[in-house]
Amino acid sequence: MIGLDFSSTGEWLRGTGPDSDVVISTRVRLARNIAGFNFANRAERSEHQQVVALAREHVMSCCERQGLLWVDVASLQPLDATLLVERHLISKHLAKGDRPRAAVVHSDESLSIMINEEDHFRMQVIRSGRQTVDAFTEVNRIDDLLGAKLPFAFHKRFGYLTACPTNVGTGIRFSIMLHLPALMMTKEIERVRRAAHDMQLAIRGFYGEGSDALGDIFQISNQTTLGKTEAQLLKEFDEGVMPKVVEYERRARQVLVERRASLLDDRCHRALGILQNARLLKLDEALRLLSHLRLGVQLGRITGVDPQTIDRLLVLVQPAHLQKTLGESLHQAERTEARATLIRQHLS
Amino acid sequence: MIGLDFSSTGEWLRGTGPDSDVVISTRVRLARNIAGFNFANRAERSEHQQVVALAREHVMSCCERQGLLWVDVASLQPLDATLLVERHLISKHLAKGDRPRAAVVHSDESLSIMINEEDHFRMQVIRSGRQTVDAFTEVNRIDDLLGAKLPFAFHKRFGYLTACPTNVGTGIRFSIMLHLPALMMTKEIERVRRAAHDMQLAIRGFYGEGSDALGDIFQISNQTTLGKTEAQLLKEFDEGVMPKVVEYERRARQVLVERRASLLDDRCHRALGILQNARLLKLDEALRLLSHLRLGVQLGRITGVDPQTIDRLLVLVQPAHLQKTLGESLHQAERTEARATLIRQHLS
């Protein structure tokens, strides 16, 4: 209905990019607002509608890409809206809002533009693995194209103006989705948290704000966007933060292999055994086990399991995806059973 | 060294007897003392030695059975003594004592006689499944044979005299080893505990006194031996207690099959998945999983696993057995790994 293949996953979860043993994906996001309009949280309904209309007129044409889909979020069925959230194409905030709003997504899911979320435009480009420069180049290109059509609110001294002061300036946010099972297993994750804090980075779980690192998947992003150029921020993030965290995790994995091989093998083989046999799997347990399995496969302790299958399952086991896949509305207990069945089918 | 095959298990754990879906084994034990000698706890070392000598002279000859083994418990290596405890052929008390003491065991492990445990003689016959009458007949036969050679302490009014007053009278104790996973899963086990208490039965875990029903295996035995004949006690136990508990468990299993099939299948398939894949297994987890697997196999939810393999593993995963099987002294961490390896080998 939305035009996406929900039984598969987007480009960014293919696990094929550089450093994909640790870096699942890279995302670069820009916040932009149209000059002369109130910010979305201050605007009247009629203004919201005008912003949506302008977006529809210009975004679809200027991006010059095949496969762009216009999604009228306000008219989506709740299940479809949740699907887009689970695929990280739109935010919960956009899905649940009540103002006129929309999203433009590319069918390969490497691009999404939210309209009338916190800002008039939230443009994000996602790439699998570590591809910050590439994602940055692409989102800049779209920004230039769109900016040529629509005048963005910009202040000589402050830079791009945004609804929330934390985004003022470049309006840019880099974020990486990381799989850090070894740092979790060795409990060194706290060191990473402290280091992230010192570097003014935000670190949180991937599956929603409340969920603390389900599946050992973390999202790290820059917090300051003011007082530095986009190029500086990119360099800091791509050459400073990212290699450091990747190295921490790889070192922890090496320690597991060299000094705690039994524990490592126990965790990943158990995970496979349970995933292939359980009849009931709650989301948090499924993600934890998929994480251990992913680690085992990445380290070559387990063979015969396709890494892409695991990454695909990380998305497909979520509630709305399960219901979409099975074409029905399921209670939580039924989902628990359906999730186990789906996983068994993929891993048998 | 003792003459038993420790890589296998005794007749009583073959799971072939009647009602073996629930009743693992039946045991009938008699406590006897030689007239004119102090009870073991009051006797001098020289008296202990005389009792051992009399036992050696008469027990081995009178029992008229091929395959009887004389075990000088005091001279056993600690590992071998623990092996006999793990197979329930001798008690911890006998293994750890410091008085002259011995045991006579049959190589098929269906008979064991402890000498200088709490009483001069503790004779027990064990059968797989529900075979109370058969076990009773056999232990009586041995009692008669031995009693014809050695005068047992007997009082006209009280009956057989024993070191502890709880055994005075018939000196008989019936006990059954039960596998009650469904009652555990449905939490109805508490009803059974209360019922056992009301019927003056003792109920405890199988793997030692302290361990509360590891592997969902319970031992139920009569507590009173005074004021009733052996035949009365037998009838009460075999026709009253045993069928009642068996029925409770079977009903609970039926409830699981009819109303909670997903939970049941999840538990037993998960158990198989973990047992076939884990690299580290502590004793309590191994027993819990073997219990769930046993339930799944008994109810036909899992096929392709030999029930006897499971029952054999219930013994073989114990610490001393692991060390004996592997022919070395293992630390706890090594046992955890060796246990997982052994189980994988048996269940692959």
XYZ file of C-alpha atoms in Angstrom:
696
model
C 0.000 0.000 0.000
C 2.841 2.387 0.817
C 4.862 0.908 -1.993
C 7.574 -0.653 0.135
C 8.361 -4.343 0.363
C 7.836 -5.030 4.038
C 8.900 -8.637 3.814
C 12.404 -7.431 2.987
C 14.456 -4.589 4.420
C 16.049 -1.437 3.079
C 19.503 -0.978 1.669
C 20.829 0.251 4.975
C 20.175 -3.055 6.743
C 21.909 -5.201 4.171
C 25.034 -5.341 6.271
C 27.205 -4.882 3.216
C 28.841 -1.518 3.914
C 32.344 -0.945 5.300
C 32.976 -2.017 8.899
C 29.622 -3.768 8.898
C 30.820 -6.212 11.567
C 30.221 -3.379 14.035
C 28.596 -0.500 12.148
C 25.146 -1.467 10.986
C 24.347 1.845 9.353
C 25.229 5.522 9.101
C 22.670 8.273 8.963
C 23.044 11.971 8.198
C 20.078 14.199 8.865
C 19.436 17.867 8.138
C 16.762 20.027 9.811
C 15.371 22.803 7.610
C 12.484 25.235 7.765
C 10.902 27.402 5.094
C 11.531 31.104 5.626
C 8.439 33.167 6.330
C 6.472 30.325 7.916
C 6.026 29.653 11.629
C 7.800 26.621 13.003
C 5.523 23.575 12.960
C 4.797 23.701 16.695
C 3.665 27.333 16.403
C 1.872 27.140 13.074
C -1.855 27.023 12.386
C -3.397 24.145 10.517
C -3.582 26.195 7.319
C 0.149 26.876 7.475
C 0.853 23.187 7.999
C -1.178 22.466 4.912
C 0.762 25.040 2.908
C 4.071 23.493 3.974
C 2.839 20.056 2.941
C 1.665 21.440 -0.409
C 5.007 23.149 -1.054
C 6.833 19.986 -0.150
C 4.694 17.904 -2.448
C 5.311 20.346 -5.286
C 9.052 20.658 -4.921
C 10.522 17.647 -3.151
C 9.218 15.064 -5.559
C 10.478 16.942 -8.590
C 13.773 18.304 -7.364
C 15.197 15.121 -5.907
C 15.370 13.689 -9.417
C 15.389 10.165 -8.185
C 13.348 7.284 -9.403
C 11.447 5.423 -6.764
C 10.413 8.301 -4.517
C 7.162 7.661 -2.700
C 4.880 10.310 -1.252
C 3.295 9.172 2.018
C 0.348 11.072 3.437
C 1.102 10.130 7.039
C -2.156 11.569 8.404
C -4.224 9.152 6.333
C -2.121 6.050 7.070
C -3.593 3.107 8.934
C -1.940 2.961 12.380
C -0.293 -0.357 11.486
C 1.319 1.132 8.375
C 2.511 4.161 10.284
C 4.087 1.881 12.887
C 5.753 -0.100 10.124
C 7.502 3.036 8.904
C 8.593 3.777 12.473
C 9.957 0.268 12.901
C 11.971 0.749 9.715
C 13.269 4.058 11.070
C 11.888 5.930 8.072
C 9.709 8.216 10.151
C 9.697 9.093 13.842
C 7.072 8.088 16.380
C 6.428 11.794 16.753
C 5.457 12.118 13.076
C 3.436 8.903 13.132
C 1.355 9.913 16.143
C 0.953 13.628 15.396
C -2.328 15.228 14.471
C -1.196 18.088 12.246
C -1.150 17.785 8.438
C 2.118 16.010 7.731
C 3.791 13.774 5.206
C 6.909 11.839 4.347
C 8.846 11.186 1.196
C 10.703 7.906 1.211
C 12.744 6.203 -1.414
C 11.717 2.653 -2.166
C 15.228 1.438 -1.311
C 14.835 3.242 2.030
C 18.122 5.091 1.695
C 16.328 8.451 1.839
C 13.471 9.797 3.889
C 12.174 13.330 4.288
C 9.691 14.026 7.052
C 7.459 17.058 6.548
C 6.011 18.894 9.534
C 7.706 16.825 12.156
C 9.541 19.091 14.627
C 10.856 21.112 11.671
C 9.273 21.653 8.277
C 11.831 19.300 6.764
C 13.852 16.539 8.284
C 15.916 15.022 5.487
C 17.903 11.904 6.161
C 20.115 9.686 4.104
C 20.951 6.252 5.444
C 23.690 3.937 4.257
C 24.681 0.482 5.392
C 27.924 0.222 7.327
C 30.265 3.163 7.713
C 29.485 5.528 4.852
C 29.322 8.910 6.540
C 30.988 10.862 3.750
C 28.781 9.309 1.137
C 25.611 9.914 3.127
C 26.721 13.465 3.869
C 27.357 14.186 0.176
C 23.956 12.843 -0.784
C 21.973 14.720 1.825
C 23.831 17.912 0.916
C 22.942 17.435 -2.722
C 19.267 17.123 -1.841
C 19.536 20.102 0.480
C 20.998 22.194 -2.337
C 18.342 21.101 -4.801
C 15.503 21.773 -2.400
C 17.064 24.973 -1.096
C 17.157 26.296 -4.649
C 13.380 25.966 -4.821
C 12.398 26.857 -1.280
C 14.062 29.617 0.738
C 15.214 28.060 4.046
C 15.137 30.090 7.261
C 18.761 31.156 7.739
C 20.437 33.696 10.009
C 23.792 35.197 9.107
C 25.190 34.703 12.566
C 23.345 31.598 13.817
C 23.020 29.665 10.600
C 19.958 27.522 9.829
C 17.101 28.228 12.217
C 15.271 25.290 13.725
C 12.331 24.704 16.055
C 14.591 23.410 18.804
C 17.736 25.402 19.697
C 19.860 22.238 19.814
C 19.641 21.996 16.031
C 20.345 25.643 15.195
C 23.436 26.259 13.065
C 24.132 23.502 10.603
C 20.968 21.613 11.501
C 23.019 18.487 10.898
C 23.076 15.288 12.863
C 25.302 12.328 12.197
C 24.359 9.064 13.731
C 25.595 5.539 13.571
C 23.838 2.375 14.507
C 26.303 0.060 16.176
C 26.207 -3.564 17.199
C 28.171 -3.786 20.450
C 27.572 -7.271 21.855
C 31.136 -7.844 23.063
C 31.235 -4.561 24.969
C 27.941 -5.592 26.566
C 29.212 -9.069 27.384
C 32.426 -7.800 28.925
C 30.473 -4.995 30.632
C 32.861 -2.414 29.154
C 29.936 -0.609 27.582
C 29.967 1.762 30.530
C 33.379 3.030 29.436
C 31.929 3.763 26.023
C 29.010 5.585 27.601
C 31.349 7.755 29.624
C 33.581 8.440 26.609
C 30.521 9.361 24.537
C 29.364 11.683 27.268
C 32.785 13.364 27.402
C 32.725 13.864 23.654
C 29.243 15.397 23.870
C 27.657 12.569 21.998
C 24.217 11.126 22.612
C 24.099 7.354 23.048
C 20.882 5.400 23.175
C 19.239 2.118 22.288
C 18.120 1.578 18.756
C 14.636 0.248 19.362
C 13.008 3.361 20.763
C 14.144 5.779 23.405
C 12.849 3.824 26.393
C 14.365 0.501 25.448
C 17.891 0.303 26.700
C 19.915 -1.197 23.906
C 17.730 -4.124 22.984
C 19.743 -6.466 20.825
C 22.956 -4.731 21.959
C 22.304 -2.153 19.271
C 23.195 1.435 20.060
C 22.781 4.691 18.245
C 25.443 7.313 18.734
C 24.952 10.833 17.442
C 26.513 14.259 17.757
C 24.731 16.726 19.993
C 26.265 20.070 19.059
C 25.555 21.564 15.670
C 26.352 25.182 16.463
C 29.698 26.966 16.079
C 31.289 24.452 13.750
C 31.046 23.892 10.041
C 29.411 20.801 8.632
C 32.827 19.675 7.363
C 34.318 19.965 10.870
C 31.470 18.031 12.401
C 31.759 15.354 9.727
C 35.490 14.994 10.282
C 35.133 14.764 14.046
C 32.439 12.155 13.768
C 33.774 10.068 10.938
C 37.452 10.140 11.814
C 37.280 10.614 15.571
C 34.247 9.011 17.145
C 33.446 6.200 14.773
C 36.869 4.491 14.514
C 37.275 4.714 18.273
C 34.040 2.913 19.095
C 34.611 0.356 16.364
C 38.036 -0.339 17.789
C 36.668 -0.708 21.348
C 34.164 -3.294 20.188
C 36.658 -5.188 18.041
C 39.125 -5.314 20.909
C 36.425 -6.638 23.230
C 35.583 -9.306 20.656
C 39.243 -10.244 20.445
C 39.405 -10.570 24.216
C 36.398 -12.884 24.125
C 37.979 -15.039 21.428
C 41.327 -15.244 23.171
C 40.339 -15.496 26.795
C 36.683 -16.456 27.033
C 36.071 -18.598 23.992
C 33.803 -21.015 25.867
C 31.550 -18.237 27.079
C 31.450 -16.727 23.610
C 30.645 -20.039 21.941
C 28.090 -20.853 24.590
C 26.262 -17.575 24.045
C 26.151 -17.729 20.273
C 25.400 -21.431 19.904
C 22.728 -21.267 22.593
C 21.208 -18.330 20.759
C 21.059 -20.343 17.547
C 19.643 -23.361 19.389
C 16.886 -21.335 20.998
C 16.044 -19.344 17.879
C 15.751 -22.548 15.856
C 13.591 -24.294 18.443
C 11.592 -21.897 20.598
C 7.843 -21.687 20.076
C 7.410 -18.420 21.950
C 9.730 -15.448 21.657
C 9.172 -12.012 23.098
C 10.738 -9.088 21.289
C 13.477 -8.363 23.809
C 14.578 -11.991 24.022
C 14.504 -12.394 20.240
C 16.688 -9.327 19.780
C 19.123 -10.447 22.466
C 19.484 -13.849 20.830
C 19.793 -12.416 17.331
C 22.525 -10.177 18.681
C 24.490 -13.124 20.070
C 23.967 -15.047 16.866
C 25.180 -12.057 14.816
C 28.320 -11.919 16.953
C 28.960 -15.618 16.467
C 28.562 -15.354 12.722
C 30.717 -12.212 12.466
C 33.491 -13.941 14.396
C 33.213 -17.138 12.391
C 32.226 -19.194 15.465
C 29.026 -20.138 13.667
C 28.883 -20.999 10.003
C 25.983 -21.694 7.723
C 23.883 -18.732 8.783
C 23.620 -15.830 6.336
C 24.484 -12.543 8.108
C 21.886 -10.723 6.026
C 19.180 -13.043 7.317
C 20.031 -11.989 10.853
C 19.963 -8.282 10.038
C 16.680 -8.718 8.200
C 15.199 -10.483 11.205
C 16.204 -7.582 13.468
C 13.537 -5.599 11.620
C 11.020 -8.307 10.775
C 10.487 -9.482 14.359
C 9.046 -6.149 15.433
C 5.310 -6.082 16.233
C 3.939 -4.191 13.225
C 6.164 -6.124 10.824
C 4.951 -9.404 12.215
C 1.373 -8.372 11.726
C 2.053 -7.092 8.227
C 3.895 -10.256 7.273
C 1.066 -12.425 8.544
C -1.625 -10.142 7.198
C -3.622 -9.998 10.361
C -4.067 -8.209 13.613
C -2.383 -10.144 16.383
C -2.591 -9.923 20.150
C 0.674 -9.831 22.027
C 0.501 -13.540 22.888
C -0.093 -14.398 19.240
C 2.800 -12.193 18.183
C 5.066 -14.002 20.618
C 4.185 -17.235 18.865
C 4.266 -15.770 15.345
C 7.689 -14.253 16.014
C 9.112 -17.644 16.987
C 7.594 -19.255 13.904
C 8.970 -16.575 11.595
C 12.447 -16.899 13.065
C 12.400 -20.690 12.810
C 11.419 -20.421 9.148
C 14.276 -18.039 8.421
C 16.914 -19.977 10.349
C 16.004 -23.572 9.621
C 37.511 -50.476 40.044
C 34.256 -51.017 41.890
C 33.059 -53.275 39.113
C 30.194 -51.113 37.912
C 29.889 -49.614 34.456
C 29.759 -45.932 35.203
C 29.261 -44.907 31.612
C 25.865 -46.591 31.726
C 23.206 -46.637 34.428
C 21.512 -49.247 36.547
C 18.383 -51.189 35.764
C 16.266 -48.821 37.800
C 17.012 -45.866 35.545
C 16.148 -47.631 32.318
C 12.709 -46.058 32.293
C 11.151 -49.332 31.229
C 8.959 -50.167 34.209
C 5.197 -49.607 34.556
C 4.016 -45.971 34.671
C 7.518 -44.872 33.721
C 6.158 -41.668 32.187
C 5.864 -40.388 35.753
C 7.429 -42.987 38.057
C 11.148 -43.223 37.453
C 11.789 -45.855 40.085
C 10.494 -47.598 43.173
C 12.610 -48.395 46.152
C 11.908 -50.551 49.204
C 14.337 -50.374 52.076
C 14.629 -52.354 55.303
C 16.589 -51.281 58.398
C 17.999 -54.168 60.439
C 20.450 -54.581 63.302
C 22.200 -57.629 64.659
C 20.984 -58.638 68.110
C 23.579 -58.368 70.864
C 25.556 -55.574 69.202
C 25.360 -51.889 69.974
C 23.770 -49.702 67.338
C 26.399 -48.286 64.991
C 26.355 -44.831 66.561
C 27.021 -46.315 70.004
C 29.436 -49.052 69.009
C 33.200 -49.168 69.417
C 35.454 -49.574 66.421
C 35.974 -53.254 67.221
C 32.242 -53.865 67.159
C 31.972 -52.074 63.808
C 34.652 -54.361 62.484
C 32.817 -57.436 63.765
C 29.600 -56.301 62.057
C 31.465 -55.780 58.786
C 33.065 -59.203 59.122
C 29.719 -60.903 59.807
C 28.191 -59.106 56.857
C 30.998 -60.140 54.568
C 30.642 -63.753 55.690
C 26.880 -64.039 55.354
C 25.512 -61.460 52.933
C 27.613 -62.497 49.981
C 26.723 -66.139 50.374
C 23.108 -66.022 51.404
C 21.853 -63.662 48.738
C 22.544 -66.367 46.163
C 22.785 -63.905 43.356
C 25.413 -63.661 40.707
C 26.995 -60.267 40.292
C 27.165 -59.151 43.916
C 30.043 -56.799 44.615
C 31.626 -56.166 47.987
C 32.656 -52.546 48.410
C 34.989 -51.558 51.236
C 33.682 -48.016 51.493
C 36.365 -46.845 53.912
C 39.108 -47.571 51.389
C 37.366 -46.010 48.391
C 38.805 -43.004 46.616
C 36.558 -40.010 47.351
C 35.566 -39.791 43.678
C 34.417 -43.415 43.639
C 32.463 -42.957 46.854
C 30.732 -39.928 45.341
C 29.934 -41.941 42.237
C 28.056 -44.469 44.350
C 26.189 -41.631 46.053
C 25.246 -40.095 42.709
C 23.852 -43.462 41.645
C 21.902 -43.654 44.911
C 23.571 -46.934 45.841
C 24.956 -45.581 49.086
C 24.131 -42.532 51.181
C 26.303 -39.475 51.683
C 26.353 -40.458 55.338
C 27.983 -43.810 54.535
C 30.383 -42.280 52.007
C 31.672 -39.633 54.402
C 31.704 -41.653 57.632
C 34.853 -42.686 59.428
C 33.800 -45.940 61.016
C 34.566 -49.332 59.414
C 31.759 -49.722 56.883
C 30.922 -51.408 53.627
C 28.330 -51.893 50.939
C 27.154 -54.792 48.864
C 25.801 -53.798 45.502
C 24.566 -55.840 42.616
C 26.194 -55.052 39.309
C 22.775 -54.271 37.810
C 22.267 -51.830 40.692
C 18.895 -53.269 41.617
C 20.145 -54.166 45.091
C 22.317 -52.424 47.605
C 23.031 -53.212 51.233
C 24.803 -50.620 53.349
C 26.660 -51.919 56.355
C 27.241 -49.704 59.398
C 25.335 -46.757 58.081
C 22.772 -45.574 60.661
C 21.808 -49.226 61.209
C 23.952 -52.309 60.848
C 22.072 -53.149 57.654
C 20.193 -50.982 55.257
C 18.942 -53.243 52.484
C 17.308 -51.715 49.479
C 15.861 -53.072 46.288
C 15.267 -50.650 43.434
C 13.140 -51.227 40.358
C 12.433 -49.016 37.397
C 8.931 -47.560 37.187
C 6.190 -48.645 39.557
C 7.168 -52.061 40.876
C 6.533 -51.759 44.590
C 5.203 -55.271 45.095
C 8.072 -56.793 43.184
C 10.680 -54.773 45.065
C 8.982 -55.591 48.354
C 8.976 -59.321 47.609
C 12.644 -59.248 46.698
C 13.821 -57.299 49.743
C 11.753 -59.586 51.962
C 13.403 -62.617 50.435
C 16.827 -61.210 51.180
C 15.719 -60.232 54.676
C 14.582 -63.801 55.332
C 17.785 -65.308 54.004
C 19.982 -62.979 56.008
C 17.775 -63.215 59.100
C 18.205 -66.987 59.039
C 21.956 -66.511 59.420
C 22.090 -63.479 61.671
C 19.688 -62.875 64.570
C 18.120 -59.416 64.047
C 17.284 -57.218 67.025
C 13.548 -57.670 67.482
C 11.130 -56.768 70.250
C 7.846 -58.596 70.666
C 5.876 -55.404 71.135
C 7.837 -52.856 69.095
C 9.044 -55.050 66.271
C 12.457 -54.531 64.642
C 14.673 -52.239 66.688
C 16.553 -49.507 64.872
C 19.024 -46.769 65.736
C 16.452 -44.062 65.053
C 12.952 -44.421 66.568
C 11.307 -43.387 63.292
C 12.295 -46.721 61.807
C 11.282 -48.935 64.688
C 8.607 -51.517 63.902
C 8.803 -52.839 60.406
C 11.936 -50.866 59.596
C 10.496 -50.544 56.147
C 10.511 -47.522 53.877
C 8.876 -47.319 50.499
C 9.937 -44.561 48.232
C 9.253 -43.545 44.685
C 11.203 -41.257 42.461
C 8.784 -39.197 40.416
C 9.179 -36.882 37.475
C 6.648 -34.096 38.003
C 7.414 -31.403 35.411
C 3.795 -30.562 34.597
C 2.888 -30.055 38.252
C 5.905 -27.762 38.494
C 4.979 -25.885 35.331
C 1.374 -25.382 36.408
C 2.557 -24.594 39.944
C 0.190 -27.237 41.345
C 3.089 -28.956 43.030
C 2.170 -27.147 46.232
C -1.110 -29.083 46.341
C 0.879 -32.295 46.111
C 3.165 -31.136 48.892
C 0.201 -30.418 51.130
C -1.461 -33.724 50.276
C 1.788 -35.584 51.008
C 2.073 -33.804 54.318
C -1.507 -34.759 55.229
C -0.779 -38.400 54.389
C 2.347 -38.302 56.587
C 4.650 -38.748 53.643
C 8.057 -37.183 53.217
C 8.597 -35.349 49.927
C 11.953 -34.053 48.831
C 14.155 -33.417 45.817
C 16.036 -36.295 44.321
C 19.467 -34.769 44.013
C 20.330 -34.461 47.674
C 18.375 -33.072 50.580
C 19.289 -29.439 50.081
C 18.487 -29.265 46.411
C 14.844 -28.516 45.946
C 13.625 -30.787 43.202
C 16.338 -30.230 40.625
C 15.112 -31.590 37.334
C 11.539 -31.649 38.673
C 12.362 -34.994 40.251
C 10.861 -35.739 43.640
C 11.188 -38.546 46.071
C 8.138 -39.453 48.125
C 8.399 -41.895 51.003
C 6.355 -43.114 53.960
C 7.318 -41.766 57.370
C 5.559 -44.098 59.785
C 6.710 -47.672 60.105
C 5.294 -48.396 63.529
C 1.887 -49.853 64.377
C 1.129 -51.235 60.947
C 2.164 -54.397 59.200
C 4.439 -54.332 56.211
C 1.547 -55.500 54.073
C -0.638 -52.626 55.257
C 2.090 -50.097 54.580
C 2.692 -51.591 51.140
C -0.993 -51.429 50.262
C -1.339 -47.840 51.431
C 1.677 -46.757 49.480
C 1.221 -48.747 46.323
C -2.535 -48.463 45.970
C -3.154 -45.152 47.716
C -0.304 -42.723 47.409
C 1.307 -43.737 44.163
C -1.743 -43.790 41.853
C -2.905 -40.476 43.276
C 0.326 -38.611 42.543
C 0.652 -40.249 39.133
C -2.868 -39.129 38.314
C -2.193 -35.559 39.480
C 0.812 -35.311 37.197
C -0.941 -36.896 34.223
C -3.883 -34.563 34.614
C -1.549 -31.563 34.742
C 0.143 -32.825 31.570
C -3.242 -33.156 29.904
C -4.092 -29.596 30.878
C -0.842 -28.405 29.318
C -1.555 -30.291 26.094
C -5.129 -29.062 25.851
C -4.846 -25.500 27.048
C -1.218 -24.441 26.967
C 0.258 -26.347 24.076
C 2.403 -23.418 22.930
C 3.977 -23.034 26.334
C 4.568 -26.775 26.556
C 6.111 -26.965 23.094
C 8.179 -23.887 23.753
C 9.624 -25.359 26.939
C 10.483 -28.747 25.526
C 11.797 -27.608 22.140
C 13.820 -24.841 23.731
C 15.279 -27.416 26.103
C 16.334 -29.595 23.186
C 17.748 -26.584 21.319
C 19.828 -25.495 24.274
C 20.993 -28.991 25.202
C 22.110 -29.612 21.628
C 23.932 -26.301 21.321
C 25.126 -24.943 24.665
C 28.839 -25.004 25.417
C 28.456 -24.433 29.159
C 25.873 -26.125 31.337
C 25.663 -25.993 35.091
C 24.091 -28.953 36.846
C 20.844 -27.271 37.823
C 20.222 -25.881 34.352
C 21.101 -29.190 32.706
C 18.655 -31.056 34.945
C 15.906 -28.490 34.344
C 16.343 -28.780 30.582
C 16.543 -32.578 30.653
C 13.318 -32.541 32.637
C 11.527 -30.439 30.019
C 12.934 -32.589 27.257
C 11.759 -35.730 29.057
C 8.262 -34.268 29.304
C 8.234 -33.394 25.607
C 9.338 -36.884 24.638
C 6.868 -38.586 26.997
C 4.025 -36.549 25.540
C 5.128 -37.156 21.959
C 5.748 -33.444 21.326
C 9.347 -34.299 20.470
C 10.307 -37.326 18.445
C 13.675 -38.764 17.588
C 15.096 -38.618 21.090
C 15.452 -41.895 22.974
C 13.814 -41.630 26.430
C 16.515 -43.863 27.890
C 19.188 -41.443 26.733
C 17.535 -38.720 28.757
C 17.261 -40.833 31.902
C 20.863 -41.921 31.504
C 21.957 -38.298 31.224
C 20.145 -37.448 34.467
C 22.822 -39.528 36.179
C 25.798 -38.958 33.906
C 25.776 -35.147 34.168
C 26.509 -35.228 37.892
C 29.962 -34.024 38.963
C 31.631 -37.303 39.928
C 30.201 -39.077 36.894
C 31.556 -36.397 34.596
C 34.991 -36.765 36.084
C 34.849 -40.549 35.914
C 33.673 -40.477 32.305
C 36.460 -38.117 31.324
C 39.032 -39.852 33.472
C 40.323 -36.722 35.104
C 39.867 -34.356 37.962
C 37.965 -31.310 36.795
C 37.388 -27.907 38.338
C 33.830 -26.650 38.410
C 34.342 -24.453 35.337
C 35.744 -27.416 33.421
C 32.833 -29.583 34.512
C 30.405 -26.990 33.207
C 32.045 -27.281 29.813
C 32.479 -31.064 29.950
C 28.803 -31.476 30.891
C 27.687 -29.496 27.833
C 29.993 -31.526 25.593
C 28.743 -34.828 26.992
C 25.118 -33.830 26.508
C 25.724 -32.644 22.936
C 27.376 -35.963 22.140
C 24.414 -37.909 23.508
C 21.733 -35.779 21.872
C 23.261 -34.984 18.485
